[in-house]
CSV table of C-alpha atoms in Angstrom, one decimal:
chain,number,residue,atom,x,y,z
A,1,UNK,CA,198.1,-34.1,58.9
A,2,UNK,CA,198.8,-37.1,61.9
A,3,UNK,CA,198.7,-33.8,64.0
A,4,UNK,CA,195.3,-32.9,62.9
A,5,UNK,CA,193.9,-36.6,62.5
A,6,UNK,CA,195.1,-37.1,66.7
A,7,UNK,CA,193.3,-33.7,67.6
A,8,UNK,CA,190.0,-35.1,65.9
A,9,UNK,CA,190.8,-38.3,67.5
A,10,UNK,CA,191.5,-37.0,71.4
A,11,UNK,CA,188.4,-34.5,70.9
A,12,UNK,CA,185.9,-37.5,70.0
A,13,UNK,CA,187.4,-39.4,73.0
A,14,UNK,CA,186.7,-36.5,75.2
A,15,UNK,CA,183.3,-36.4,74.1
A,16,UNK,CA,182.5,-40.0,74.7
A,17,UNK,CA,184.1,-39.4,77.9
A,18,UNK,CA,181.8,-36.5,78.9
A,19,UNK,CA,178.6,-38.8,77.8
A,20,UNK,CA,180.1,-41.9,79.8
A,21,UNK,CA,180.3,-39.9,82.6
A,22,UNK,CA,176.7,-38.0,81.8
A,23,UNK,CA,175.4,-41.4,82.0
A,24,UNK,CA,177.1,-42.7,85.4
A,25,UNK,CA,174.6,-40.7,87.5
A,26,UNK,CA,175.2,-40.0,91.0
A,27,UNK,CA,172.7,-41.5,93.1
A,28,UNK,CA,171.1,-40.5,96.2
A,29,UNK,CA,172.5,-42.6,99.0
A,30,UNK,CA,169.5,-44.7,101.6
A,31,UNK,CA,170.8,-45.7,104.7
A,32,UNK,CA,169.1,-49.2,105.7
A,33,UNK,CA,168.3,-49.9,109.3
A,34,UNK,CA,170.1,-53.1,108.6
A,35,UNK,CA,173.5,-51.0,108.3
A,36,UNK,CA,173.2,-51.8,105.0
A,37,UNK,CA,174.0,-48.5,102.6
A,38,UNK,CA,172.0,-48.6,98.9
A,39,UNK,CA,171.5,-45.8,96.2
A,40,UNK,CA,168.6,-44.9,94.2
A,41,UNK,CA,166.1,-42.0,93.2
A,42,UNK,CA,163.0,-42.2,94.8
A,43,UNK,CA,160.4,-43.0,92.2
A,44,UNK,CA,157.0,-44.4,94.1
A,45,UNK,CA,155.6,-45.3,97.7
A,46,UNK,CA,153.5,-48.0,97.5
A,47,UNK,CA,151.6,-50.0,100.1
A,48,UNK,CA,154.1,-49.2,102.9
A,49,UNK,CA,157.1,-49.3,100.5
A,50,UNK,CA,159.4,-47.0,99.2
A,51,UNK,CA,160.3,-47.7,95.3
A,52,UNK,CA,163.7,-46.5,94.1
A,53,UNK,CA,165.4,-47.0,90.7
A,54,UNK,CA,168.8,-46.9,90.3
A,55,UNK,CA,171.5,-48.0,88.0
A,56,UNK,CA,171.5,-51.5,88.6
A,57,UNK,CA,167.9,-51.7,88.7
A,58,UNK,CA,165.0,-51.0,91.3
A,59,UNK,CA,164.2,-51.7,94.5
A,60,UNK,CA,162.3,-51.1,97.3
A,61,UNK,CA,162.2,-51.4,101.0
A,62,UNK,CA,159.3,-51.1,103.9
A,63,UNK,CA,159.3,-47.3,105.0
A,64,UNK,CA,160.1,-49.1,108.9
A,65,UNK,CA,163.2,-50.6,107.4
A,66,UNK,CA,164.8,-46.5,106.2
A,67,UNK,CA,166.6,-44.5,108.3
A,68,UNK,CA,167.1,-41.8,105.7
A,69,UNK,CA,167.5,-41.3,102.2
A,70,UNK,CA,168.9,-37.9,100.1
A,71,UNK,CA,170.0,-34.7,101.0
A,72,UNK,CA,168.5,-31.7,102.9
A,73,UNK,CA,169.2,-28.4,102.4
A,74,UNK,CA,168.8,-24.8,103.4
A,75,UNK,CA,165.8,-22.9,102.6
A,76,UNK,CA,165.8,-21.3,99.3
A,77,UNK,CA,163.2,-18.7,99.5
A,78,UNK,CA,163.1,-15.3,100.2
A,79,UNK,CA,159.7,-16.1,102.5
A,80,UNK,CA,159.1,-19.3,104.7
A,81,UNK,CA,156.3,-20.5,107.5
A,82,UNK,CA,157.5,-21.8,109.9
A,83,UNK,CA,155.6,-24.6,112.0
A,84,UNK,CA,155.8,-25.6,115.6
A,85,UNK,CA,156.8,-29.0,114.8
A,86,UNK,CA,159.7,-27.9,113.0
A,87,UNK,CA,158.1,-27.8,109.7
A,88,UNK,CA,158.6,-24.9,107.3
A,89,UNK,CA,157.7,-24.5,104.1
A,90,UNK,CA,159.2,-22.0,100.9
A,91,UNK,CA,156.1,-19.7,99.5
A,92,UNK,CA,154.1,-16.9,99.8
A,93,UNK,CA,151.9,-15.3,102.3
A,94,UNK,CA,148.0,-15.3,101.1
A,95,UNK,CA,146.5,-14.4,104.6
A,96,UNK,CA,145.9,-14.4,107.9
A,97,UNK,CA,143.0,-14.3,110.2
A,98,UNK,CA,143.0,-14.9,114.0
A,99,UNK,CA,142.5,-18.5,113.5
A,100,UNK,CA,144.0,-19.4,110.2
A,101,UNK,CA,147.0,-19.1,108.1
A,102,UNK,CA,146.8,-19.0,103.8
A,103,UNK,CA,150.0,-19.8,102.9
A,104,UNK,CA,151.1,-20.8,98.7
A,105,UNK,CA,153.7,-23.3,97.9
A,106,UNK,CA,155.1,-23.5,94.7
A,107,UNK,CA,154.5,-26.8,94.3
A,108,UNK,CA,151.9,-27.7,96.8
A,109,UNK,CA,149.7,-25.0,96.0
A,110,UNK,CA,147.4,-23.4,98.5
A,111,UNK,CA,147.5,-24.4,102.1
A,112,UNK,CA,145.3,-23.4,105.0
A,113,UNK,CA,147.5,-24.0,108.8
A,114,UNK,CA,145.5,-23.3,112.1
A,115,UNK,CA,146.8,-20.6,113.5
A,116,UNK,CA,148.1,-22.3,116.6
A,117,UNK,CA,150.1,-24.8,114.5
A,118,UNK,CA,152.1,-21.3,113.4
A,119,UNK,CA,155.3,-20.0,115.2
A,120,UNK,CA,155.6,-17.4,112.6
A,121,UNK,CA,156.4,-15.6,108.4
A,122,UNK,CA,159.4,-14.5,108.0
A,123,UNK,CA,158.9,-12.2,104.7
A,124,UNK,CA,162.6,-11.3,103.9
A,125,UNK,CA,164.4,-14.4,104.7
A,126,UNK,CA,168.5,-13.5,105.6
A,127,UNK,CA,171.1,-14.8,103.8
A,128,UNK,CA,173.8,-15.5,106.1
A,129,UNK,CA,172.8,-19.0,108.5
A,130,UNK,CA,173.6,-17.6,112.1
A,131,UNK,CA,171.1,-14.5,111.1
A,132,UNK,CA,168.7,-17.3,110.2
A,133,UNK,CA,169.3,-19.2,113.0
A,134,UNK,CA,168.8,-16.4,115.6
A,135,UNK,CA,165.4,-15.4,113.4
A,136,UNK,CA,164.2,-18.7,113.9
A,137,UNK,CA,164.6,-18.8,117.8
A,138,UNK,CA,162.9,-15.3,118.1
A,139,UNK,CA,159.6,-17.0,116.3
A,140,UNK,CA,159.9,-19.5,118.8
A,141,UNK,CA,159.1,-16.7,122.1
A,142,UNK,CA,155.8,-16.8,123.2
A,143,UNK,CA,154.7,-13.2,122.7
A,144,UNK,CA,153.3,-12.3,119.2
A,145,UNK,CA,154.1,-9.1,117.0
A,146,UNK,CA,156.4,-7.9,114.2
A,147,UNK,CA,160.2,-8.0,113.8
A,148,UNK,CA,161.3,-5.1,111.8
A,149,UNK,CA,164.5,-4.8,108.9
A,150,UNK,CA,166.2,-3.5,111.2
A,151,UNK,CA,166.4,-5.2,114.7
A,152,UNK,CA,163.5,-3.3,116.2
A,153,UNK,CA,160.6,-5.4,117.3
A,154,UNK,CA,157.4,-4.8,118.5
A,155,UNK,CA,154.7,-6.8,120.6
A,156,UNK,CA,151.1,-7.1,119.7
A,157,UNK,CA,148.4,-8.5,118.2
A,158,UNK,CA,147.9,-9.0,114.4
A,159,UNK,CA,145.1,-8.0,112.4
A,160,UNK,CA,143.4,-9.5,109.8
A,161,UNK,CA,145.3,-9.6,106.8
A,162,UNK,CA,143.9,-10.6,102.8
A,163,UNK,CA,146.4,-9.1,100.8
A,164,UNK,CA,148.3,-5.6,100.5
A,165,UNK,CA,150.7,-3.3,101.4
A,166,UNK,CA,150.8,-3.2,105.1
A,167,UNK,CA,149.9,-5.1,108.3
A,168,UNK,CA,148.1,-3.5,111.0
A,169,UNK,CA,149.4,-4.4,114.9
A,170,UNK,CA,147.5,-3.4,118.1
A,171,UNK,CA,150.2,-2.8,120.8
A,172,UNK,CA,150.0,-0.8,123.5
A,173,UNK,CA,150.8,2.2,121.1
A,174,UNK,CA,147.5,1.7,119.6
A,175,UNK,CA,146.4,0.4,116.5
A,176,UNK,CA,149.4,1.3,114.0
A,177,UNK,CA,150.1,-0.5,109.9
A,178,UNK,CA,153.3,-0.7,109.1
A,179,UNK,CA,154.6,-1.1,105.4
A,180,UNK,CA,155.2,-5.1,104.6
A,181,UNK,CA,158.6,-3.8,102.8
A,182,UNK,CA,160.0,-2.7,106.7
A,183,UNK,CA,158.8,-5.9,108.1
A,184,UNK,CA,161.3,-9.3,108.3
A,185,UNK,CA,159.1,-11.3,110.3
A,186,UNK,CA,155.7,-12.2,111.5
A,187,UNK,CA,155.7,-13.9,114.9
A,188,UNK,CA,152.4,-15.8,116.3
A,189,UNK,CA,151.2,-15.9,119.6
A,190,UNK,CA,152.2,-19.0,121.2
A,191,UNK,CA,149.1,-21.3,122.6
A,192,UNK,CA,148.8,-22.2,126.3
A,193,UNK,CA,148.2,-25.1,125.7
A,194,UNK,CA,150.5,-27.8,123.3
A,195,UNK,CA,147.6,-27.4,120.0
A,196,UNK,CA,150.8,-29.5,118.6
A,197,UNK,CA,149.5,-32.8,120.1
A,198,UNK,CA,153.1,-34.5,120.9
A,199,UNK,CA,151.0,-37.5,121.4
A,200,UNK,CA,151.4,-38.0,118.1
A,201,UNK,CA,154.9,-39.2,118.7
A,202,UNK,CA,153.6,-42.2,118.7
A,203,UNK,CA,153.9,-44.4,115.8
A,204,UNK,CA,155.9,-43.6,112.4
A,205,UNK,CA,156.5,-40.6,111.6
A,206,UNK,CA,158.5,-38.9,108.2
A,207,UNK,CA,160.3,-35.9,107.7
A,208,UNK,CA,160.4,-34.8,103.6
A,209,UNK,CA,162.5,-32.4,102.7
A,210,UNK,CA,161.7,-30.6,99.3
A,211,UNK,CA,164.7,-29.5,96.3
A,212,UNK,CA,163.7,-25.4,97.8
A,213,UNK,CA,164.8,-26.5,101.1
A,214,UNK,CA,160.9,-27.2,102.8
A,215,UNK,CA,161.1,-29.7,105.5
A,216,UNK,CA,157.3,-31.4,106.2
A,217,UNK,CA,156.6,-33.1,109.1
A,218,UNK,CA,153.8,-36.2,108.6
A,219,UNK,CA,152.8,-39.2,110.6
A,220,UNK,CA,151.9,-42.5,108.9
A,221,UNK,CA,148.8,-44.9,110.2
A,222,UNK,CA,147.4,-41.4,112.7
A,223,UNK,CA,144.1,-39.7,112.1
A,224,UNK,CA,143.5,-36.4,111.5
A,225,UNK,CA,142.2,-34.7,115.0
A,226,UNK,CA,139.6,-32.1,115.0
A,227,UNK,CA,142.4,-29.4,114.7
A,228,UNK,CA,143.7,-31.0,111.5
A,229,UNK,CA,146.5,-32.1,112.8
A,230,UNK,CA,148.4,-35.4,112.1
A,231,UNK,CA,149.1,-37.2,108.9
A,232,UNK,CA,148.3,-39.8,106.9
A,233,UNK,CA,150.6,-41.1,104.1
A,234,UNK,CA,149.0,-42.5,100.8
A,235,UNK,CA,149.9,-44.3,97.6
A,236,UNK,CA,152.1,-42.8,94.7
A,237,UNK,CA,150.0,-42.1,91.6
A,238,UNK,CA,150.3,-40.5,88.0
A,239,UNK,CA,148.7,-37.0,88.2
A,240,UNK,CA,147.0,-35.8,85.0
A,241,UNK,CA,150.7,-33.9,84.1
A,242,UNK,CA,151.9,-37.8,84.0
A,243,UNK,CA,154.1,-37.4,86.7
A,244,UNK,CA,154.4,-39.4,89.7
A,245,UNK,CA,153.0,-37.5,93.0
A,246,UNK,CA,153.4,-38.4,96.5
A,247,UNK,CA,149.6,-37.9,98.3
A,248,UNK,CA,149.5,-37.4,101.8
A,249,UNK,CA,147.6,-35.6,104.4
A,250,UNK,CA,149.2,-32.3,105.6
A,251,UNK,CA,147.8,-29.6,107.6
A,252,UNK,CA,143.9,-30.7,107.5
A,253,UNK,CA,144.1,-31.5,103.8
A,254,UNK,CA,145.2,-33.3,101.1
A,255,UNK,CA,148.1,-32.5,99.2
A,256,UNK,CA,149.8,-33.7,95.8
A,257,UNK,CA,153.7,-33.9,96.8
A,258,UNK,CA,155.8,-34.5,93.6
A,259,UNK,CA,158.3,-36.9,93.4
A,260,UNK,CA,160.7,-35.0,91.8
A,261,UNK,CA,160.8,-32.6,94.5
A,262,UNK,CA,161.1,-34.7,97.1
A,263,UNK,CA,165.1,-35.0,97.9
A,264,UNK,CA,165.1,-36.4,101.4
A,265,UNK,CA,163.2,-38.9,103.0
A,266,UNK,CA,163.6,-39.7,106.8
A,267,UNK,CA,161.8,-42.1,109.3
A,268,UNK,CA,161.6,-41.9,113.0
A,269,UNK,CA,159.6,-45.0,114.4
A,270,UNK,CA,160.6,-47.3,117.5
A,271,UNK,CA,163.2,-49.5,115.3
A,272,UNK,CA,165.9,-46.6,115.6
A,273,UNK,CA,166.3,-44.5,118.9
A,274,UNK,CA,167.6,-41.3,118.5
A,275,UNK,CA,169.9,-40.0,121.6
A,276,UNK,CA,168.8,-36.6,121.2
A,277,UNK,CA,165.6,-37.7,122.6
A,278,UNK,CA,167.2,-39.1,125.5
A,279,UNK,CA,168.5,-38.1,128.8
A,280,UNK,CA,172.3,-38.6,129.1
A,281,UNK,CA,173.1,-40.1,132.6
A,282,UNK,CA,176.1,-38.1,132.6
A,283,UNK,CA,177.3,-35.0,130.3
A,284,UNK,CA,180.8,-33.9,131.0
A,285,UNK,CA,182.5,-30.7,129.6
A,286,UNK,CA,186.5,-29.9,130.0
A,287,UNK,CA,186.8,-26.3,129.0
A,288,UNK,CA,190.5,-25.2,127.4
A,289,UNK,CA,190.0,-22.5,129.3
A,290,UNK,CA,187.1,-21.8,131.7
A,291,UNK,CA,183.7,-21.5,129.5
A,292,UNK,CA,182.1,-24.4,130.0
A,293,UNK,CA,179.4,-25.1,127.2
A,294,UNK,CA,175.9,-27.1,127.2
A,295,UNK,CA,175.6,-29.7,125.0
A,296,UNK,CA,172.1,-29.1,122.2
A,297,UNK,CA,169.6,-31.6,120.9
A,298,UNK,CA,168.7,-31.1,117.6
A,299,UNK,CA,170.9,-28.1,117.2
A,300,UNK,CA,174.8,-27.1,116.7
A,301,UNK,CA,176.4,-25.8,119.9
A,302,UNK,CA,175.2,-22.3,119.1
A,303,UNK,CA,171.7,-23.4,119.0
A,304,UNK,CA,171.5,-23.2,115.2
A,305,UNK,CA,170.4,-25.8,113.1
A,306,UNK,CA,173.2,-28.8,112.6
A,307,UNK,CA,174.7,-28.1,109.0
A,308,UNK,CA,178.1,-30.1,107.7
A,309,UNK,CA,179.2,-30.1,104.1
A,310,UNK,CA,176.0,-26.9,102.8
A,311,UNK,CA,173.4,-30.1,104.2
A,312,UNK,CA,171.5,-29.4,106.9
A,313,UNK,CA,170.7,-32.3,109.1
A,314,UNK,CA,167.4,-33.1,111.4
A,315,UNK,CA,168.8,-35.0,114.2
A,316,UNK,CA,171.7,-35.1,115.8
A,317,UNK,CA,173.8,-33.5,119.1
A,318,UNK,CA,175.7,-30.1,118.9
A,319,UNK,CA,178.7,-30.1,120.8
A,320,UNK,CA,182.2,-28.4,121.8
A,321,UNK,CA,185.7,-29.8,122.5
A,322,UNK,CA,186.2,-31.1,125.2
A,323,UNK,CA,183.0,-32.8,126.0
A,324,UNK,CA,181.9,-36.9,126.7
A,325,UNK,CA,177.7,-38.1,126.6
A,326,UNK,CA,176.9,-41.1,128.5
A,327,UNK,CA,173.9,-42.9,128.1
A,328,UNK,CA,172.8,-46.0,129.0
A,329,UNK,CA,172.1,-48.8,127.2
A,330,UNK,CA,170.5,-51.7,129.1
A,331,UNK,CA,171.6,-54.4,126.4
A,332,UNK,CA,168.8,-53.5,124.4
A,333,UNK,CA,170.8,-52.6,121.3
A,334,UNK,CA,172.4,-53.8,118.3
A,335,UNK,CA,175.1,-50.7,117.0
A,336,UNK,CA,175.4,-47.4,117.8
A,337,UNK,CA,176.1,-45.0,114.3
A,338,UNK,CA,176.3,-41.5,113.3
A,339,UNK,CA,177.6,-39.3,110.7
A,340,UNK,CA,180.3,-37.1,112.9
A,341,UNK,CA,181.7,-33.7,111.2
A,342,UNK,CA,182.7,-30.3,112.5
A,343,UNK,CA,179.8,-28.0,112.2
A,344,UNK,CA,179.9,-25.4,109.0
A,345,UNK,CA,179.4,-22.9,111.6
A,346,UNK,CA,183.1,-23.3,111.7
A,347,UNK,CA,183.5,-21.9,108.2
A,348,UNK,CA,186.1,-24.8,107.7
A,349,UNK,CA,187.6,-24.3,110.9
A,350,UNK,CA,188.3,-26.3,113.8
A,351,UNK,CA,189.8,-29.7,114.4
A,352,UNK,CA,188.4,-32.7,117.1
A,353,UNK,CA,188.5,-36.2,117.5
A,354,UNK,CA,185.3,-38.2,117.8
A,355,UNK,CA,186.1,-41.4,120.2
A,356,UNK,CA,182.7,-44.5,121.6
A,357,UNK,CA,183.4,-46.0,124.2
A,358,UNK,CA,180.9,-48.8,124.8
A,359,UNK,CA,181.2,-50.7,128.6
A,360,UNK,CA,184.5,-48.2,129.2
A,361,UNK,CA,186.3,-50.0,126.4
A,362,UNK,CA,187.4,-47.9,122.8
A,363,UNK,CA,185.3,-49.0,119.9
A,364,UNK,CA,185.6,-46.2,117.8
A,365,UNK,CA,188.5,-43.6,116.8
A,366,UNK,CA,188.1,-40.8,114.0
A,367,UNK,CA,189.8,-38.2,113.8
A,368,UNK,CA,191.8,-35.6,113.9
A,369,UNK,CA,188.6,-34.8,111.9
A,370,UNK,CA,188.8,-31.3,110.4
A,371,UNK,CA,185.9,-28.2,109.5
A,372,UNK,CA,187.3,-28.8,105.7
A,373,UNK,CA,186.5,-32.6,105.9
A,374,UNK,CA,182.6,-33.8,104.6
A,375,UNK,CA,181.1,-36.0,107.5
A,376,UNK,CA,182.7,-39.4,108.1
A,377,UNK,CA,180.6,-42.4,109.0
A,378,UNK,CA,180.9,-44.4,112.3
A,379,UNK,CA,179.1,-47.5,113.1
A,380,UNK,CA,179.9,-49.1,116.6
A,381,UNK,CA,178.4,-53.1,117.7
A,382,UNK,CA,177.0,-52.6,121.0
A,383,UNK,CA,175.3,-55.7,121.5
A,384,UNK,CA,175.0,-57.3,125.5
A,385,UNK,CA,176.7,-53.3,126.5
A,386,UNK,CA,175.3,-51.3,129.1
A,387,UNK,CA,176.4,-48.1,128.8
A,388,UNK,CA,178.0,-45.8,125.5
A,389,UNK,CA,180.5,-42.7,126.0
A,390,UNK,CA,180.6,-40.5,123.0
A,391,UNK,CA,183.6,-37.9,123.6
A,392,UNK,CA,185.5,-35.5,121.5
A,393,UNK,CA,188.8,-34.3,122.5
A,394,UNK,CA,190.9,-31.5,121.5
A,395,UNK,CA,192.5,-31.8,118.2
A,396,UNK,CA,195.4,-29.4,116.6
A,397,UNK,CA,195.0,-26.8,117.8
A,398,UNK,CA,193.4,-26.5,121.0
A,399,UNK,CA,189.1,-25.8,121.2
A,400,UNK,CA,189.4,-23.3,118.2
A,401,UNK,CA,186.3,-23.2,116.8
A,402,UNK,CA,185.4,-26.6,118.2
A,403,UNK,CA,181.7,-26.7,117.2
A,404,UNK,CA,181.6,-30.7,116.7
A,405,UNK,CA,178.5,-32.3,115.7
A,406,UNK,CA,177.4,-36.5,116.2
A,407,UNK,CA,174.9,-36.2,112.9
A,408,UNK,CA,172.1,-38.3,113.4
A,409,UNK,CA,173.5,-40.0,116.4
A,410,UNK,CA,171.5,-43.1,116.3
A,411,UNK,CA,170.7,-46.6,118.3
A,412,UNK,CA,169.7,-49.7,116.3
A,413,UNK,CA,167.0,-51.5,118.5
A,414,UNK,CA,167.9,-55.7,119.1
A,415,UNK,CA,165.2,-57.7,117.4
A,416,UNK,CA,164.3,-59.2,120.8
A,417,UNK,CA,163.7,-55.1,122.5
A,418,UNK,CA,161.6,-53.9,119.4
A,419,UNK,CA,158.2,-52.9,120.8
């Protein structure tokens, strides 16, 4: 009977054990440009302030005051456009005529993209990240034409297309159609001249990432050009489903963003200087052996996008063991941080240490950091320096699989430089 009546009793306790824990969410973590580290969901965006509620209550911030907030992730989709400014959006093809793209979004319903905003479809997305990787850099080359299932590819010019089961090409072989089922890719001619005004650069921009893996690209306070492009971010508000939407303006039109699909937020204004878009003075690579490897902005050292722990990351440098950055710094900043990991290109491989020097002196020491290990944080006071080393040395065992990456390597701007 006592057997029976503590059974009962340790099954109840494991119960309210599972709903206390139910209950003790994990929340998304915002990184402050203060250094300071909150969590929260993202529930509204309201007159140039981001609204979070989390377990201790809400609260807010001004979108100039976030570095970046949530998690971003691979595409999900079997299909994805992808944009020249690094957009790319989950959905379907609708159609395509010499200057426009139709494309659907689950959630965002029907877009319309020029057609020189476009690098490319890919219909039958690949599974394994290296393949996607290589598929993206192949949308990137200037000609346009079709990339087949299986390798082939094929220049020339794409037809008008409004639904069905083939795609017609004019190549030099004549005017062909070839099934949609043999086709993985879609690639657009690239324009002569930039129709993706990096003037724009100017001013805030935001990067939201979406739970299917879409990344959008829009600019806050810029107007809309005659080519649609630019973007203009707007106030939460209930839609008629009741649930919060984010309203901003996309590719030449309005869309209704949902909160609840929105699960990364990141800003990129003149508060926070990225070094990836900076000029070392000085890059030096010590090769184990006699390879000597670039160093990639934006990328992993393969040219891939930068992905640690299944989250793919925006911003950041891709490098190789045995390598040191140097960049100067002109007393203009406040810390130096970054998120440092070893690449999942690695497949949980690979060993470095990540060492800043700021002015020649050690500031910073982590490591040996393994491909098994979920990136660490480093956060470095730079104030009155002139000059910041980032290096990775060899760790256990030699430069195997060494593909190192400074996540989000970042410079907090002095009060006294801000523009």
């Amino acid at each position: 009977m006592f057997g029976r009546v503590l059974w009962c009793a340790l099954w109840l306790y494991a119960l309210l054990a599972t709903a206390l824990c139910e209950e003790r969410k994990n929340y998304p973590v915002a990184r402050l440009v203060s250094g300071q580290v909150r969590e929260g969901v993202l529930v509204g965006w309201e007159e140039g302030h981001l609204v979070f509620r989390a377990e201790e209550g809400g609260w807010s911030c001004p979108i100039e005051d976030l570095v970046y907030w949530g998690e971003l992730f691979d595409i999900q989709g079997a299909s994805c456009l992808f944009l020249r400014d690094g957009s790319s959006l989950v959905g379907q093809l609708a159609g395509l005529t010499t200057k426009e793209i139709r494309w659907v979004h689950p959630k965002l319903g029907e877009l319309r993209f020029p057609r020189a905003l476009c690098a490319g479809v890919v219909l039958k997305n690949p599974r394994d990240p290296v393949f996607k990787d290589r598929l993206m850099v192949d949308l990137l080359e200037d000609s346009e034409g079709v990339l087949f299932l299986n390798g082939d590819q094929l220049a020339g010019d794409l037809k008008n297309w409004a639904g069905g089961e083939t795609l017609a090409v004019s190549s030099v072989l004549g005017e062909q159609s070839f099934p949609l089922a043999n086709l993985r890719a879609l690639r657009f001619q690239k324009p002569p001249m930039p129709a993706v005004a990096e003037a724009s650069e100017s001013g805030t921009r935001i990067w939201l990432g979406l739970q299917d893996g879409s990344r959008i690209l829009i600019r806050v306070g810029s107007q809309e050009n005659e080519n649609g492009h630019g973007a203009e971010a707007a106030l939460t508000q209930a839609s008629s489903a009741g649930k919060e939407v984010f309203r901003a303006s996309f590719a030449g039109k309005i869309v209704a963003i949902p909160l609840n699909a929105v699960c990364f937020v990141q800003v990129l204004n003149k508060k926070v200087v990225y070094l990836s878009d900076l000029e070392p003075d000085r890059y030096l690579f010590v090769p184990f052996l006699e390879y000597v490897r670039p160093y990639y902005r934006d990328r992993n050292n393969r040219g891939g996008l930068l992905r640690a722990n299944r989250q793919v990351y925006i911003k950041g440098l891709g490098v190789y063991s045995a390598s040191r950055l140097t960049y100067s710094l002109d007393k203009k900043f406040e810390r130096f941080e970054s998120e440092v990991a070893i690449d999942d290109l690695s497949q949980g491989a690979g060993s470095v240490v990540f060492r800043v020097l700021v002015d020649g002196e050690s500031r910073s020491v982590m490591g040996p950091v393994r491909g098994s290990n979920p990136p660490q944080s480093v956060q470095v006071d730079v104030r009155g320096a002139d000059r910041i080393d980032l290096v990775v040395e060899f760790g256990e065992r030699a430069d195997e699989l060494d593909y190192a990456d400074w996540l989000n390597a970042r410079l907090i701007r002095s009060a006294s430089s801000q523009p």
